[in-house]
mmCIF file of C-alpha atoms in Angstrom:
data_model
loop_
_atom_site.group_PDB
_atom_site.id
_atom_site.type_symbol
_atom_site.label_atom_id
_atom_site.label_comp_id
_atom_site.label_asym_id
_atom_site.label_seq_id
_atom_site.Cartn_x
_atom_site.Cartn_y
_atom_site.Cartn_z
ATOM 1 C CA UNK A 1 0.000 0.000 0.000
ATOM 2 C CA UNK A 2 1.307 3.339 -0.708
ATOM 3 C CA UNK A 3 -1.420 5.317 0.960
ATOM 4 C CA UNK A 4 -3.052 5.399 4.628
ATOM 5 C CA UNK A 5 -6.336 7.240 4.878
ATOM 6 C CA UNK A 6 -6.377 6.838 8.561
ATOM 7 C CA UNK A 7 -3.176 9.911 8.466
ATOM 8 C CA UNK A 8 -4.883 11.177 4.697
ATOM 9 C CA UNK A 9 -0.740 11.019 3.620
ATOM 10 C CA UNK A 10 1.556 8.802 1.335
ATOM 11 C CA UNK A 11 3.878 6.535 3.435
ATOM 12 C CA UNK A 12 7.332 8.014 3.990
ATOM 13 C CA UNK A 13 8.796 5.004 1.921
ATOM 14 C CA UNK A 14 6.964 5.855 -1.200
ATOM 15 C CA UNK A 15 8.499 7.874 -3.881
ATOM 16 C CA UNK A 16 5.705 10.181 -5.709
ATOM 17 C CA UNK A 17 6.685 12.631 -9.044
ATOM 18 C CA UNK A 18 4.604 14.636 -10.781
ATOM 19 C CA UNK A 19 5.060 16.876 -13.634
ATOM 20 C CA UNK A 20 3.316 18.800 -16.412
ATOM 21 C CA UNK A 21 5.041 18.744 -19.986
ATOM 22 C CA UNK A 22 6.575 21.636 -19.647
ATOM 23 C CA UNK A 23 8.629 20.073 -16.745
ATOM 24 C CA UNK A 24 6.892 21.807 -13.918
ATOM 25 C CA UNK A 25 7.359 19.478 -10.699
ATOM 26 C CA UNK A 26 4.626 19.317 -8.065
ATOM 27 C CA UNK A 27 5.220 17.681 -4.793
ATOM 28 C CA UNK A 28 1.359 15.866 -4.290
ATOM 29 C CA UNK A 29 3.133 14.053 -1.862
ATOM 30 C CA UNK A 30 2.696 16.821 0.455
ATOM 31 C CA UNK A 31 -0.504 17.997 0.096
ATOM 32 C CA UNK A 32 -2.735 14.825 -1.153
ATOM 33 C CA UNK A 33 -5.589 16.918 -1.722
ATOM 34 C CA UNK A 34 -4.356 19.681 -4.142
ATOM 35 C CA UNK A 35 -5.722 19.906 -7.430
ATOM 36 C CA UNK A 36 -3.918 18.078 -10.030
ATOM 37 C CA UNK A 37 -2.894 19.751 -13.453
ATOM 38 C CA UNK A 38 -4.195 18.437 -16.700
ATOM 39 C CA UNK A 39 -1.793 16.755 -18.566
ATOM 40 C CA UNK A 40 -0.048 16.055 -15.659
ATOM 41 C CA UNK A 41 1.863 12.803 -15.479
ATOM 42 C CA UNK A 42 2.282 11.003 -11.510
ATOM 43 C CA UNK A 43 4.466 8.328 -10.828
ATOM 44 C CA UNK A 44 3.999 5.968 -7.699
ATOM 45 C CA UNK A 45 7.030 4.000 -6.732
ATOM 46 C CA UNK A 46 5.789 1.859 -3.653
ATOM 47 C CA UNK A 47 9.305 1.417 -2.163
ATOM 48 C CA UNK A 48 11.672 4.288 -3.501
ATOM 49 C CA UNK A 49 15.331 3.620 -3.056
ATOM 50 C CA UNK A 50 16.566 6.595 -1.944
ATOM 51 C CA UNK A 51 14.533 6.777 1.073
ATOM 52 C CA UNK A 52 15.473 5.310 4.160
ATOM 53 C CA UNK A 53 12.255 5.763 6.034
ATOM 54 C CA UNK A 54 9.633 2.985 6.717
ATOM 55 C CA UNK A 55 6.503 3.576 8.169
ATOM 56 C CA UNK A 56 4.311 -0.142 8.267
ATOM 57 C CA UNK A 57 1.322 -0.100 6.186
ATOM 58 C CA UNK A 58 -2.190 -0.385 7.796
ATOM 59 C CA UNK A 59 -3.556 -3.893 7.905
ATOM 60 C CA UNK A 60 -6.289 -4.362 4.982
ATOM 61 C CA UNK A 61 -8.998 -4.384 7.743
ATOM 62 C CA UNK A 62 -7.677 -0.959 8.885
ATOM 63 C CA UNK A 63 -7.061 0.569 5.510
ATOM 64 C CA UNK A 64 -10.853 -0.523 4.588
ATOM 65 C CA UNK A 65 -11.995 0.880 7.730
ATOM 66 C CA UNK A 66 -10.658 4.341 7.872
ATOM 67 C CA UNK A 67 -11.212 4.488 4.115
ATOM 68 C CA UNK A 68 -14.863 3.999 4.871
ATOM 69 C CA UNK A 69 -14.637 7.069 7.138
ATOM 70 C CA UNK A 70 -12.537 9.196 4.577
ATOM 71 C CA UNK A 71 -14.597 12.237 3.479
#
């Protein structure tokens, strides 16, 4: 999982780009709720290598719960 609603942020372990063609960077991973760009291009990488960070997933019964509570 690269995502826990029960904090509404990515997991510090996950790597997250995102760009526009022009090669305007966004960091999403900051601010999960912004407004994404059209056009925009996001890559997920679930276990990024440069990070040495690791924060345990939520269980699946967790991660269903507190998504069922997400807004």
């Amino acid at each position: 999982m690269v995502y826990n609603p029960k904090e509404d942020k990515f997991y510090k372990q996950v790597g997250v780009h995102a760009y526009t063609e022009l090669g305007h960077f966004y960091n999403i991973k900051c601010n999960v709720r912004q407004k994404l760009q059209d056009g925009m291009t996001i890559t997920i990488i679930p276990s990024a290598g440069c990070i040495t960070d690791f924060e345990e997933p939520l269980s699946y019964e967790e991660f269903i719960k507190a998504l069922s509570h997400h807004p």
